Amino acid sequence: MLADIITPDLFASALRMATPLALAAIGGTICERSGVVNIALEGIMLCGAFAGVAVTLAVGNAWVGVLAAIAAGVAIAAIHAFTSINLRSDQVVSGTAINILALGLTGFLMEILYGHPGTTEAVETIKPIFRFASERGGGGFLAEVWHWVNTILFSHTPIVYMAIIIAIAMQWAMYNTRWGLHLRALGEHPRAVDTVGVSVLRGRWVAVLISGALAGLAGANLTLEQVGSFTENMTNGRGFIALAANIFGRWTPVGSYGASLLFGFADALQIKLQIFRGEINIPPQFFLMLPYILTVIVLAGVVGRSVGPAAVGKPYEKG
Amino acid sequence: MPLLELREITKVFPGVLANDRVSMRLERGEIVALLGENGAGKSTLMNVVYGLLTADGGEVLVDDAPVKIKSPRHAIDLGIGMVHQHFMLVEPLTVTENIVLGREPGRFGIIDFATARERVREISERYGLKVDPDAKIVDLSVGMQQRVEILKALYQGARVLILDEPTAVLTPQEVTELFKVVRSLVDEGLSAVFITHKLEEVVAIADRILVMRDGKVVGETTPSATDEIGLARMMVGRDVVLRIEKGASTCGDTVLAVEDVHVDDDRGLEAVKGITFSVCGGEILAIAGVDGNGQRELVESIVGLRRPKGGRIELKGKDITHANARASIEAGVSHIPEDRHRRGLVLEFDIAENIILGDHRTPPVAKNGIMHPKAITEVARKRIADYDIRTPSERVHAENLSGGNQQKVVVAREIGRNPELLVAAQPTRGLDVGAIEFVHKQIIRERDAGKAVLLVSLELEEVLSLADRILVIYEGRIVKEFAVADADAETLGYFMTGGGGSKIDKGAVPSVPETSATGGDE
Ligand SMILES: Nc1ncnc2c1ncn2[C@@H]1O[C@H](COP(=O)(O)OP(=O)(O)O)[C@@H](O)[C@H]1O
Ligand SMILES: [Mg+2]
């Protein structure tokens, strides 16, 4: 049975499941590094998911849908940026409000646009980039290896690869560019950044908008690459798991990606185990809990107390 | 031609005229000291120059040309650098990253760290300010961090270096080092504005002294034309008694009796190794010692913040050995803690709330567990008036007060409660002469009212001017007792540094019959 569970599929599926988490987690990393808590990732992802499907249904091109998802993410993030940076309101309250707003807004638009709640019509999903034949050269060990490699690495849709590239690129940028240095300083000691003449306001706005774009893209991945339709509240807590992944990854993009992989794996395993429901006598709800239990353990700090940016969550006031 | 000139700078905060038509000049290669009490408006003036605040009136001239400095960036471009009272360093970042922040070398937004490090090394060598460019700020001592701040200003091309109370956080050795650094920078052609409220520093470093009081410049002088007493008078606006006069003490009943107390520190090591003494009403007993010899643990065990692991503490015959802070307050112990920010005040609370803390369970402030805002306001206003706390209203947050006024809030609360015993731990730390005088007077007033006072201080000057009796603490033991008349700074210093050996001094005759001071547990 173990051989039925531990298959190349499982790992490929882990990578797929990790993608929306990772994109949102990296967004969370960038946002928190700038000093703004973004608890709204969940809602932003949901709006991105909806916008992606709605626009694809309207224009018939999934890539236009992806752009729409990103734009929607940026737009919702702008609300968070405005309230928490300009109005200096409590960032957790603002984020929570946006999450509630996103639930209501997407449900409302479902009714307006499609006349019913629940799930939209299906769209054609974005196809995997590579299509190599999985069986090659008449069996044997090499063929088996190829089968694993092909399934795990080359069976994915574009955004899955994009997430990996984004993780690496953001990591590099954070430690090698001016933008990155300013970002790392912003969340620790905004006044220090201000006194050397770098705008705190602008730095934080940019960071929040980037996190919106990434969470929007995460939503697009969910609907346009994985599911093929939008269902109300389909993000189902992924935005919060992404925040946990960000903490677990110690507020770095690559770390966030790695932590997301772990959560993705838990999710993939959970699905896989449900197939064997008959043989393993454990209720399926238990497996469904797995990723969340993992989140709780991570957040409870079993993995070592990690300390976030010093000034995170604190509005910055000049003078 | 002055490098920097301020003409009639005025800055108003809600309810406070922080700068009132202040003018000053700074010539090339000159150190001007800005001397003034806490709240005199020194930082405000320099924040205007550095572009952090916008003046409500007046003119700033750099190289004789009027400029409107709108941002720190602009100030930096004009060659003005500032080392702030609270450092502007990002702790998890490296020395190099902090120094180049905002002006990183490189192209297309990519930082050229090799060049950055090279430039940091270059400046650090040129001015003789050694630092490790790759060290993280968190790992550096405060003195080292300040050096990074100075390097940052130099990297940014400062010709004028503003240092805002740079010595407040330094050890005496680091202060000496800083003075040398500032001197050598000025020899290299820079100019400096040195902000402080410490008289001896001004005399030691300044070429010219500008004294501020209540937002105005009240005098200009040079070190050779004045002395500390003259400066103190200018700064406070009246004659200041640097060493206070007090009458003889009359010893009443024993108020505090500490018997063979043993206390552990945070790491579980024994910090107080069997201390016995008592304090009577109408007496100030001072415990003198170098920092870290068990004073903190001893004080905390008396006021109920730390549990002694052995011995007995009595207040007027009542056992308070294991009392917690609340029971200790109810028994009549007041405590002026050594760190007013961490233990003395809730900085986010307003003055009224801070000034009734600890009295918040008892009438008139509270009845049957419910607090009465009107009563709080009344008590607060009375204490604010009695203790001369300078504030526009009792609703100002504690964090917005100057250090001296913050300490007055703590003193007002602790003495206003009318305790049997006042435990004052370093009650004048970081205060200017005017505030020191005030706090000292309050402590003596308590004594004269027949209360017992336990003073713990690192400042010998303070111990000698306040105490009736002095115990010297060394490595958790009392090694010597003096009547104040028999003590002088030199002898105290000798015993404080372990000069007498950590033996019990059996020869010292206690000045008060029923009290004795012994230490050790042989
Ligand atoms: N941001 C502010 N808002 C309101 N009042 C302030 C502010 N900064 C300083 N003040 C007030 O202005 C006065 C001068 O303060 P400051 O310049 O910090 O004095 P100093 O540096 O000489 O100790 C004080 O009364 C202080 O309470
Ligand atoms: Mg100041």
mmCIF file of C-alpha atoms in Angstrom, chain A residues 33 172-198 309-310 316 318-319, chain B residues 50 52-53 72-73 76 84 86-93 97-98 100-113 152 156:
data_model
loop_
_atom_site.group_PDB
_atom_site.id
_atom_site.type_symbol
_atom_site.label_atom_id
_atom_site.label_comp_id
_atom_site.label_asym_id
_atom_site.label_seq_id
_atom_site.Cartn_x
_atom_site.Cartn_y
_atom_site.Cartn_z
ATOM 1 C CA ARG A 33 9.102 43.076 5.799
ATOM 2 C CA TRP A 172 17.846 37.642 -4.651
ATOM 3 C CA ALA A 173 16.278 41.073 -4.903
ATOM 4 C CA MET A 174 15.750 41.310 -1.178
ATOM 5 C CA TYR A 175 19.426 40.843 -0.447
ATOM 6 C CA ASN A 176 21.037 42.460 -3.470
ATOM 7 C CA THR A 177 19.066 45.482 -4.533
ATOM 8 C CA ARG A 178 18.336 48.911 -3.133
ATOM 9 C CA TRP A 179 14.681 48.038 -3.055
ATOM 10 C CA GLY A 180 15.476 44.971 -0.969
ATOM 11 C CA LEU A 181 17.697 46.797 1.507
ATOM 12 C CA HIS A 182 15.119 49.521 1.972
ATOM 13 C CA LEU A 183 12.415 46.889 2.397
ATOM 14 C CA ARG A 184 14.367 45.042 5.082
ATOM 15 C CA ALA A 185 15.054 48.290 6.913
ATOM 16 C CA LEU A 186 11.465 49.551 6.635
ATOM 17 C CA GLY A 187 9.915 46.887 8.789
ATOM 18 C CA GLU A 188 12.602 47.168 11.428
ATOM 19 C CA HIS A 189 13.136 50.864 11.897
ATOM 20 C CA PRO A 190 11.097 53.053 9.554
ATOM 21 C CA ARG A 191 12.388 56.250 11.129
ATOM 22 C CA ALA A 192 15.946 55.263 10.273
ATOM 23 C CA VAL A 193 14.851 54.885 6.667
ATOM 24 C CA ASP A 194 13.056 58.211 6.777
ATOM 25 C CA THR A 195 16.072 60.039 8.191
ATOM 26 C CA VAL A 196 18.242 58.986 5.276
ATOM 27 C CA GLY A 197 15.669 60.394 2.898
ATOM 28 C CA VAL A 198 13.877 57.286 1.670
ATOM 29 C CA PRO A 309 10.360 42.519 11.801
ATOM 30 C CA ALA A 310 10.474 44.805 14.845
ATOM 31 C CA TYR A 316 4.441 55.162 10.943
ATOM 32 C CA LYS A 318 6.362 61.411 10.678
ATOM 33 C CA GLY A 319 7.992 63.939 13.010
ATOM 34 C CA TYR B 50 17.845 68.307 10.044
ATOM 35 C CA LEU B 52 12.584 66.352 10.512
ATOM 36 C CA LEU B 53 10.426 69.218 11.726
ATOM 37 C CA PRO B 72 16.496 64.857 6.123
ATOM 38 C CA ARG B 73 17.576 64.043 2.592
ATOM 39 C CA ILE B 76 22.175 65.549 4.139
ATOM 40 C CA HIS B 84 20.070 61.076 17.133
ATOM 41 C CA HIS B 86 17.736 57.285 19.890
ATOM 42 C CA PHE B 87 19.900 55.631 17.283
ATOM 43 C CA MET B 88 18.664 55.395 13.729
ATOM 44 C CA LEU B 89 20.231 52.020 13.119
ATOM 45 C CA VAL B 90 18.517 48.938 11.784
ATOM 46 C CA GLU B 91 19.578 46.238 14.200
ATOM 47 C CA PRO B 92 19.486 43.069 12.086
ATOM 48 C CA LEU B 93 21.405 44.731 9.257
ATOM 49 C CA GLU B 97 24.212 48.199 5.089
ATOM 50 C CA ASN B 98 23.339 50.762 7.735
ATOM 51 C CA VAL B 100 25.158 53.152 2.971
ATOM 52 C CA LEU B 101 21.375 53.031 3.500
ATOM 53 C CA GLY B 102 19.748 55.532 1.182
ATOM 54 C CA ARG B 103 22.972 56.160 -0.776
ATOM 55 C CA GLU B 104 23.991 52.727 -1.914
ATOM 56 C CA PRO B 105 26.716 52.467 -4.549
ATOM 57 C CA GLY B 106 25.767 50.397 -7.598
ATOM 58 C CA ARG B 107 23.900 50.493 -10.863
ATOM 59 C CA PHE B 108 20.408 49.589 -12.038
ATOM 60 C CA GLY B 109 19.207 49.347 -8.471
ATOM 61 C CA ILE B 110 21.659 46.583 -7.671
ATOM 62 C CA ILE B 111 23.898 47.312 -4.705
ATOM 63 C CA ASP B 112 27.625 46.944 -5.240
ATOM 64 C CA PHE B 113 28.461 45.570 -1.800
ATOM 65 C CA LYS B 152 27.018 57.079 8.579
ATOM 66 C CA GLN B 156 26.813 60.938 3.683
#
